mmCIF file of C-alpha atoms in Angstrom:
data_model
loop_
_atom_site.group_PDB
_atom_site.id
_atom_site.type_symbol
_atom_site.label_atom_id
_atom_site.label_comp_id
_atom_site.label_asym_id
_atom_site.label_seq_id
_atom_site.Cartn_x
_atom_site.Cartn_y
_atom_site.Cartn_z
ATOM 1 C CA MET A 1 -49.981 -48.883 -38.510
ATOM 2 C CA THR A 2 -53.625 -50.188 -39.641
ATOM 3 C CA LYS A 3 -54.976 -49.122 -43.025
ATOM 4 C CA LEU A 4 -58.387 -47.580 -42.696
ATOM 5 C CA ALA A 5 -60.952 -45.900 -44.597
ATOM 6 C CA PHE A 6 -63.689 -43.537 -43.275
ATOM 7 C CA LEU A 7 -66.534 -42.670 -45.236
ATOM 8 C CA GLY A 8 -68.610 -39.335 -44.222
ATOM 9 C CA LEU A 9 -67.075 -36.173 -42.831
ATOM 10 C CA GLY A 10 -70.035 -34.595 -40.924
ATOM 11 C CA VAL A 11 -69.789 -33.087 -37.699
ATOM 12 C CA MET A 12 -69.493 -36.594 -36.027
ATOM 13 C CA GLY A 13 -67.301 -38.119 -38.832
ATOM 14 C CA TYR A 14 -64.867 -35.233 -39.460
ATOM 15 C CA PRO A 15 -63.081 -35.452 -35.948
ATOM 16 C CA MET A 16 -63.758 -39.310 -35.399
ATOM 17 C CA ALA A 17 -61.553 -39.784 -38.604
ATOM 18 C CA GLY A 18 -59.143 -37.275 -37.028
ATOM 19 C CA HIS A 19 -58.598 -39.377 -33.973
ATOM 20 C CA LEU A 20 -57.869 -42.423 -36.078
ATOM 21 C CA GLN A 21 -55.206 -40.566 -38.054
ATOM 22 C CA ALA A 22 -53.795 -38.992 -34.794
ATOM 23 C CA ALA A 23 -53.297 -42.443 -33.393
ATOM 24 C CA GLY A 24 -51.158 -43.387 -36.261
ATOM 25 C CA HIS A 25 -53.233 -45.081 -38.535
ATOM 26 C CA ASP A 26 -53.163 -44.795 -42.175
ATOM 27 C CA VAL A 27 -56.536 -43.205 -43.083
ATOM 28 C CA CYS A 28 -58.025 -42.801 -46.334
ATOM 29 C CA VAL A 29 -61.280 -40.662 -46.556
ATOM 30 C CA TYR A 30 -64.498 -39.996 -48.833
ATOM 31 C CA ASN A 31 -67.121 -37.335 -48.528
ATOM 32 C CA ARG A 32 -69.765 -36.349 -50.856
ATOM 33 C CA THR A 33 -68.656 -32.902 -50.810
ATOM 34 C CA THR A 34 -65.228 -32.929 -51.768
ATOM 35 C CA THR A 35 -64.272 -29.708 -50.207
ATOM 36 C CA LYS A 36 -64.778 -31.214 -46.966
ATOM 37 C CA ALA A 37 -62.424 -33.952 -47.460
ATOM 38 C CA GLU A 38 -59.779 -31.668 -48.923
ATOM 39 C CA ALA A 39 -59.956 -29.732 -45.606
ATOM 40 C CA TRP A 40 -59.876 -32.748 -43.563
ATOM 41 C CA VAL A 41 -56.604 -33.789 -45.499
ATOM 42 C CA LYS A 42 -55.223 -30.406 -44.818
ATOM 43 C CA GLU A 43 -55.757 -30.488 -41.293
ATOM 44 C CA HIS A 44 -55.245 -34.075 -40.301
ATOM 45 C CA GLY A 45 -52.964 -35.501 -43.141
ATOM 46 C CA GLY A 46 -53.844 -38.860 -44.421
ATOM 47 C CA ARG A 47 -55.371 -39.281 -47.808
ATOM 48 C CA MET A 48 -58.430 -38.873 -49.620
ATOM 49 C CA ALA A 49 -60.439 -40.628 -52.538
ATOM 50 C CA PRO A 50 -62.967 -39.729 -55.215
ATOM 51 C CA SER A 51 -65.486 -42.745 -54.465
ATOM 52 C CA PRO A 52 -66.223 -45.032 -51.564
ATOM 53 C CA ARG A 53 -64.789 -48.034 -53.506
ATOM 54 C CA GLU A 54 -61.052 -46.382 -53.914
ATOM 55 C CA ALA A 55 -61.312 -45.217 -50.498
ATOM 56 C CA ALA A 56 -61.878 -48.805 -49.310
ATOM 57 C CA GLY A 57 -59.381 -50.315 -51.408
ATOM 58 C CA GLY A 58 -56.983 -52.490 -49.285
ATOM 59 C CA ALA A 59 -58.282 -51.175 -46.209
ATOM 60 C CA GLU A 60 -58.480 -53.554 -43.114
ATOM 61 C CA PHE A 61 -61.489 -51.726 -41.659
ATOM 62 C CA VAL A 62 -64.064 -49.279 -43.308
ATOM 63 C CA MET A 63 -65.843 -47.051 -40.944
ATOM 64 C CA ALA A 64 -68.817 -45.110 -42.104
ATOM 65 C CA CYS A 65 -70.814 -42.197 -40.607
ATOM 66 C CA VAL A 66 -73.335 -40.712 -43.123
ATOM 67 C CA GLY A 67 -76.879 -39.622 -43.079
ATOM 68 C CA ASN A 68 -79.659 -42.369 -43.577
ATOM 69 C CA ASP A 69 -80.619 -45.599 -44.788
ATOM 70 C CA ASP A 70 -80.231 -44.407 -48.470
ATOM 71 C CA ASP A 71 -77.047 -42.713 -47.757
ATOM 72 C CA LEU A 72 -75.673 -45.838 -46.135
ATOM 73 C CA ARG A 73 -76.655 -48.139 -48.902
ATOM 74 C CA GLY A 74 -74.879 -45.563 -51.563
ATOM 75 C CA VAL A 75 -71.576 -45.797 -49.944
ATOM 76 C CA CYS A 76 -71.927 -49.286 -49.621
ATOM 77 C CA LEU A 77 -73.282 -50.796 -52.789
ATOM 78 C CA GLY A 78 -72.975 -50.206 -56.439
ATOM 79 C CA PRO A 79 -70.182 -49.834 -58.845
ATOM 80 C CA ASP A 80 -68.926 -47.021 -56.601
ATOM 81 C CA GLY A 81 -69.529 -48.725 -53.504
ATOM 82 C CA ALA A 82 -67.245 -49.668 -50.474
ATOM 83 C CA PHE A 83 -68.204 -53.371 -50.665
ATOM 84 C CA GLY A 84 -66.768 -53.579 -54.241
ATOM 85 C CA GLY A 85 -63.237 -52.382 -52.945
ATOM 86 C CA MET A 86 -62.796 -54.011 -49.909
ATOM 87 C CA LYS A 87 -60.684 -57.394 -49.441
ATOM 88 C CA ASP A 88 -61.577 -60.535 -48.639
ATOM 89 C CA GLY A 89 -62.224 -60.506 -44.894
ATOM 90 C CA ALA A 90 -62.148 -56.773 -44.450
ATOM 91 C CA ILE A 91 -64.628 -55.322 -41.762
ATOM 92 C CA PHE A 92 -67.039 -52.523 -42.292
ATOM 93 C CA VAL A 93 -67.967 -50.568 -39.032
ATOM 94 C CA ASP A 94 -71.478 -48.265 -39.725
ATOM 95 C CA HIS A 95 -71.306 -45.563 -37.221
ATOM 96 C CA THR A 96 -74.778 -44.146 -38.903
ATOM 97 C CA THR A 97 -77.912 -44.244 -37.114
ATOM 98 C CA VAL A 98 -80.092 -46.258 -39.363
ATOM 99 C CA SER A 99 -83.162 -48.873 -39.294
ATOM 100 C CA ALA A 100 -82.030 -52.385 -38.170
ATOM 101 C CA LYS A 101 -83.868 -53.502 -41.494
ATOM 102 C CA VAL A 102 -81.049 -52.146 -43.537
ATOM 103 C CA THR A 103 -78.418 -53.020 -41.316
ATOM 104 C CA GLU A 104 -79.639 -56.499 -41.751
ATOM 105 C CA GLU A 105 -79.702 -56.207 -45.450
ATOM 106 C CA LEU A 106 -76.162 -54.882 -45.821
ATOM 107 C CA TYR A 107 -74.827 -57.473 -43.045
ATOM 108 C CA ALA A 108 -76.286 -60.114 -45.657
ATOM 109 C CA LYS A 109 -74.498 -58.648 -48.717
ATOM 110 C CA ALA A 110 -71.514 -58.313 -46.843
ATOM 111 C CA GLN A 111 -71.330 -61.940 -45.867
ATOM 112 C CA GLU A 112 -72.106 -62.609 -49.569
ATOM 113 C CA ALA A 113 -69.126 -60.904 -50.700
ATOM 114 C CA GLY A 114 -66.690 -62.386 -47.940
ATOM 115 C CA LEU A 115 -66.569 -59.289 -45.693
ATOM 116 C CA ASN A 116 -67.569 -58.577 -42.135
ATOM 117 C CA PHE A 117 -70.288 -56.143 -40.857
ATOM 118 C CA VAL A 118 -70.558 -54.401 -37.671
ATOM 119 C CA ASP A 119 -73.572 -52.049 -36.943
ATOM 120 C CA ALA A 120 -72.077 -49.164 -34.256
ATOM 121 C CA PRO A 121 -74.146 -46.297 -33.982
ATOM 122 C CA ILE A 122 -72.701 -43.605 -31.797
ATOM 123 C CA SER A 123 -74.067 -41.330 -28.901
ATOM 124 C CA GLY A 124 -72.313 -38.299 -27.125
ATOM 125 C CA GLY A 125 -73.114 -35.584 -29.715
ATOM 126 C CA GLN A 126 -70.519 -33.488 -31.396
ATOM 127 C CA ALA A 127 -68.524 -32.634 -28.301
ATOM 128 C CA GLY A 128 -67.940 -36.522 -27.773
ATOM 129 C CA ALA A 129 -66.993 -36.918 -31.299
ATOM 130 C CA GLU A 130 -64.198 -34.179 -30.977
ATOM 131 C CA ASN A 131 -63.125 -35.314 -27.500
ATOM 132 C CA GLY A 132 -62.897 -39.003 -28.391
ATOM 133 C CA GLN A 133 -65.746 -39.718 -25.688
ATOM 134 C CA LEU A 134 -68.510 -41.400 -27.754
ATOM 135 C CA SER A 135 -70.842 -44.290 -26.357
ATOM 136 C CA ILE A 136 -70.858 -47.093 -29.034
ATOM 137 C CA MET A 137 -73.399 -49.746 -29.191
ATOM 138 C CA CYS A 138 -72.550 -52.711 -31.336
ATOM 139 C CA GLY A 139 -74.210 -55.497 -32.926
ATOM 140 C CA GLY A 140 -72.959 -58.508 -35.192
ATOM 141 C CA ASP A 141 -70.794 -61.290 -35.182
ATOM 142 C CA GLN A 142 -68.232 -61.719 -31.946
ATOM 143 C CA THR A 143 -64.919 -62.145 -33.870
ATOM 144 C CA ALA A 144 -65.654 -59.066 -36.235
ATOM 145 C CA TYR A 145 -66.694 -57.038 -33.249
ATOM 146 C CA ASP A 146 -63.434 -57.890 -31.274
ATOM 147 C CA ALA A 147 -61.310 -56.990 -34.233
ATOM 148 C CA ALA A 148 -62.995 -53.659 -34.512
ATOM 149 C CA GLU A 149 -63.199 -52.750 -30.817
ATOM 150 C CA PRO A 150 -59.537 -51.467 -30.521
ATOM 151 C CA VAL A 151 -59.929 -49.255 -33.528
ATOM 152 C CA MET A 152 -63.441 -47.799 -32.287
ATOM 153 C CA ASN A 153 -61.906 -47.442 -28.833
ATOM 154 C CA THR A 154 -59.706 -44.625 -30.305
ATOM 155 C CA TYR A 155 -62.733 -42.181 -30.039
ATOM 156 C CA ALA A 156 -64.930 -44.078 -27.387
ATOM 157 C CA LYS A 157 -65.326 -43.608 -23.882
ATOM 158 C CA LEU A 158 -67.288 -46.947 -23.779
ATOM 159 C CA CYS A 159 -67.634 -49.554 -26.512
ATOM 160 C CA ARG A 160 -69.890 -52.519 -26.143
ATOM 161 C CA ARG A 161 -71.392 -55.525 -28.399
ATOM 162 C CA ILE A 162 -75.209 -55.717 -27.274
ATOM 163 C CA GLY A 163 -75.799 -58.710 -29.601
ATOM 164 C CA ASP A 164 -76.121 -60.030 -33.064
ATOM 165 C CA THR A 165 -76.599 -57.966 -36.365
ATOM 166 C CA GLY A 166 -79.223 -55.140 -35.402
ATOM 167 C CA ALA A 167 -78.806 -55.139 -31.948
ATOM 168 C CA GLY A 168 -76.639 -51.957 -32.001
ATOM 169 C CA GLN A 169 -79.314 -49.973 -33.947
ATOM 170 C CA MET A 170 -81.995 -51.275 -31.525
ATOM 171 C CA THR A 171 -80.121 -50.026 -28.680
ATOM 172 C CA LYS A 172 -79.583 -46.657 -30.215
ATOM 173 C CA MET A 173 -83.426 -46.493 -30.718
ATOM 174 C CA CYS A 174 -83.604 -47.032 -26.854
ATOM 175 C CA ASN A 175 -81.121 -44.039 -26.429
ATOM 176 C CA GLN A 176 -83.222 -41.738 -28.625
ATOM 177 C CA ILE A 177 -86.383 -42.761 -27.082
ATOM 178 C CA ALA A 178 -85.004 -42.147 -23.551
ATOM 179 C CA ILE A 179 -83.400 -38.626 -24.713
ATOM 180 C CA ALA A 180 -86.857 -37.400 -26.124
ATOM 181 C CA GLY A 181 -88.755 -37.643 -22.954
ATOM 182 C CA VAL A 182 -85.802 -36.470 -20.753
ATOM 183 C CA VAL A 183 -85.237 -33.128 -22.989
ATOM 184 C CA GLN A 184 -89.224 -32.682 -23.121
ATOM 185 C CA GLY A 185 -89.122 -32.955 -19.273
ATOM 186 C CA LEU A 186 -86.047 -30.485 -18.787
ATOM 187 C CA SER A 187 -87.836 -28.030 -21.155
ATOM 188 C CA GLU A 188 -91.284 -28.181 -19.107
ATOM 189 C CA ALA A 189 -89.295 -27.915 -15.858
ATOM 190 C CA LEU A 190 -87.323 -24.598 -16.964
ATOM 191 C CA HIS A 191 -90.923 -23.394 -18.516
ATOM 192 C CA PHE A 192 -92.502 -23.894 -15.238
ATOM 193 C CA ALA A 193 -89.596 -22.066 -13.292
ATOM 194 C CA GLU A 194 -89.390 -19.225 -15.541
ATOM 195 C CA LYS A 195 -93.281 -18.759 -15.391
ATOM 196 C CA ALA A 196 -93.100 -19.131 -11.864
ATOM 197 C CA GLY A 197 -90.756 -16.498 -11.499
ATOM 198 C CA LEU A 198 -87.997 -18.314 -10.333
ATOM 199 C CA ASP A 199 -84.278 -18.159 -11.183
ATOM 200 C CA GLY A 200 -83.709 -21.260 -13.460
ATOM 201 C CA ARG A 201 -79.906 -21.319 -12.972
ATOM 202 C CA ALA A 202 -80.499 -21.409 -9.348
ATOM 203 C CA VAL A 203 -83.316 -24.029 -9.429
ATOM 204 C CA VAL A 204 -81.019 -26.288 -11.684
ATOM 205 C CA GLU A 205 -78.202 -25.997 -9.059
ATOM 206 C CA VAL A 206 -80.437 -27.692 -6.512
ATOM 207 C CA ILE A 207 -82.457 -30.202 -8.409
ATOM 208 C CA SER A 208 -79.549 -31.504 -10.655
ATOM 209 C CA GLN A 209 -77.856 -32.672 -7.525
ATOM 210 C CA GLY A 210 -80.741 -35.011 -6.689
ATOM 211 C CA ALA A 211 -82.892 -37.583 -8.657
ATOM 212 C CA ALA A 212 -83.496 -35.048 -11.474
ATOM 213 C CA GLY A 213 -80.242 -34.630 -12.538
ATOM 214 C CA SER A 214 -79.321 -35.665 -16.303
ATOM 215 C CA TRP A 215 -76.673 -35.266 -19.029
ATOM 216 C CA GLN A 216 -79.295 -33.101 -20.822
ATOM 217 C CA MET A 217 -79.436 -30.941 -17.467
ATOM 218 C CA ALA A 218 -75.845 -30.788 -17.017
ATOM 219 C CA ASN A 219 -75.083 -29.667 -20.565
ATOM 220 C CA ARG A 220 -77.833 -27.790 -22.072
ATOM 221 C CA TYR A 221 -79.790 -25.818 -19.260
ATOM 222 C CA GLU A 222 -77.730 -22.684 -19.717
ATOM 223 C CA THR A 223 -78.006 -22.509 -23.331
ATOM 224 C CA MET A 224 -81.482 -23.107 -23.314
ATOM 225 C CA LEU A 225 -82.143 -20.186 -20.664
ATOM 226 C CA ASP A 226 -79.879 -18.115 -23.124
ATOM 227 C CA ASP A 227 -81.927 -18.998 -26.491
ATOM 228 C CA ALA A 228 -79.265 -20.479 -27.963
ATOM 229 C CA PHE A 229 -79.938 -23.757 -30.032
ATOM 230 C CA ASP A 230 -76.720 -24.287 -32.062
ATOM 231 C CA HIS A 231 -74.976 -26.732 -29.564
ATOM 232 C CA GLY A 232 -75.657 -30.170 -30.634
ATOM 233 C CA PHE A 233 -77.722 -32.776 -32.542
ATOM 234 C CA ALA A 234 -80.005 -31.159 -35.052
ATOM 235 C CA VAL A 235 -84.049 -31.664 -35.068
ATOM 236 C CA ASP A 236 -84.039 -32.646 -38.387
ATOM 237 C CA TRP A 237 -81.928 -35.500 -37.515
ATOM 238 C CA MET A 238 -84.075 -36.533 -34.445
ATOM 239 C CA ARG A 239 -86.844 -36.480 -36.031
ATOM 240 C CA LYS A 240 -85.423 -39.003 -38.536
ATOM 241 C CA ASP A 241 -84.154 -41.177 -35.774
ATOM 242 C CA LEU A 242 -87.423 -40.946 -33.958
ATOM 243 C CA GLY A 243 -89.060 -42.034 -37.285
ATOM 244 C CA ILE A 244 -87.126 -45.101 -36.992
ATOM 245 C CA CYS A 245 -88.227 -45.747 -33.642
ATOM 246 C CA LEU A 246 -91.498 -45.434 -34.146
ATOM 247 C CA SER A 247 -91.679 -47.587 -37.311
ATOM 248 C CA THR A 248 -89.843 -50.292 -35.523
ATOM 249 C CA ALA A 249 -92.195 -50.210 -32.492
ATOM 250 C CA ASN A 250 -95.107 -50.772 -35.015
ATOM 251 C CA GLU A 251 -93.145 -53.784 -36.111
ATOM 252 C CA THR A 252 -92.461 -55.227 -32.610
ATOM 253 C CA GLY A 253 -95.540 -54.224 -30.950
ATOM 254 C CA ALA A 254 -93.900 -51.788 -28.396
ATOM 255 C CA SER A 255 -96.068 -48.822 -27.069
ATOM 256 C CA LEU A 256 -94.363 -45.390 -27.304
ATOM 257 C CA PRO A 257 -96.806 -43.019 -26.502
ATOM 258 C CA VAL A 258 -94.707 -40.167 -25.067
ATOM 259 C CA THR A 259 -91.915 -40.597 -28.062
ATOM 260 C CA ALA A 260 -94.700 -40.144 -30.548
ATOM 261 C CA LEU A 261 -95.879 -37.174 -28.659
ATOM 262 C CA VAL A 262 -92.460 -35.645 -28.444
ATOM 263 C CA ASP A 263 -91.846 -36.312 -32.262
ATOM 264 C CA GLN A 264 -94.961 -33.868 -32.923
ATOM 265 C CA PHE A 265 -93.349 -31.433 -30.636
ATOM 266 C CA TYR A 266 -90.195 -31.471 -32.866
ATOM 267 C CA LYS A 267 -92.362 -31.075 -35.949
ATOM 268 C CA ASP A 268 -93.781 -28.012 -34.356
ATOM 269 C CA VAL A 269 -90.130 -26.651 -33.985
ATOM 270 C CA GLN A 270 -89.173 -27.665 -37.585
ATOM 271 C CA SER A 271 -92.468 -25.590 -38.569
ATOM 272 C CA MET A 272 -90.777 -22.571 -36.723
ATOM 273 C CA GLY A 273 -87.942 -22.688 -38.795
ATOM 274 C CA GLY A 274 -85.789 -24.632 -36.390
ATOM 275 C CA GLY A 275 -85.022 -27.920 -38.323
ATOM 276 C CA ARG A 276 -81.197 -26.980 -37.647
ATOM 277 C CA TRP A 277 -81.454 -26.020 -34.070
ATOM 278 C CA ASP A 278 -80.353 -28.749 -31.628
ATOM 279 C CA THR A 279 -82.835 -30.872 -29.693
ATOM 280 C CA SER A 280 -82.895 -28.792 -26.575
ATOM 281 C CA SER A 281 -85.155 -26.273 -28.711
ATOM 282 C CA LEU A 282 -88.113 -28.175 -27.251
ATOM 283 C CA PHE A 283 -87.893 -25.405 -24.678
ATOM 284 C CA LYS A 284 -88.161 -22.581 -27.338
ATOM 285 C CA ARG A 285 -91.252 -24.235 -28.599
ATOM 286 C CA LEU A 286 -92.816 -23.747 -24.975
ATOM 287 C CA ARG A 287 -91.833 -20.032 -24.793
ATOM 288 C CA LYS A 288 -93.440 -19.530 -28.053
ATOM 289 C CA LEU A 289 -96.643 -21.265 -27.073
ATOM 290 C CA ALA A 290 -96.888 -19.243 -23.623
ATOM 291 C CA GLY A 291 -96.296 -16.064 -25.666
#
């Protein structure tokens, strides 16, 4: 049994922490909203703590899955931060999608405190978290990754170290860039089929078996056609991630014209009141534009 802490019990963190407890680990959770932590303990067992520092006390691994750069700094640093409660040599594993800049900052602070830090953003959505089938892309020191990998495999179908600190976050940016273009392309294909008087389901049945096939097509086309957009990653969070991608592209000199365009399309979805709709709601935007 390994003593673990898990910080952040959102739609991803809640089931991920549950997998760790079910695997026989001793898990202590922290969540900003205490009622969510109470519900988790009632459902899964384990323990809860009133602060990240107390949750991390004595833990060999501290996993985090929070909202953004500021949220991550908040659970790591300060008098109530996890870094202050972690024992020498313990490993902090960050599953949040954040900027590589904050990752490098926290890695340096962890090193100063005698701790290890692995950036390990995730992909696979809520279903992937619930089913323990996430893809995890990691950056950090090899020895820290090697120690943390067996723990992460509890909820992963694939876990890989891509490179040094920040490489995991950079890879997650590649993931979001690829998704943005695919979802827009799928939305346009379904919209075109609809306007052409075709049966969208029949169209997808055929084209999904060829070069056009994708995870988004297989898992989202039916809900898109049914005008149901509460099945995954929210537009608000996607815009946060794409903002990180575009900002980093400016720093590195990368050209992301399609990503920048799709980001503006998601801004339109937000103005429609769809900030909490899932990312496939780009299709709803096209339906609205067409009237």
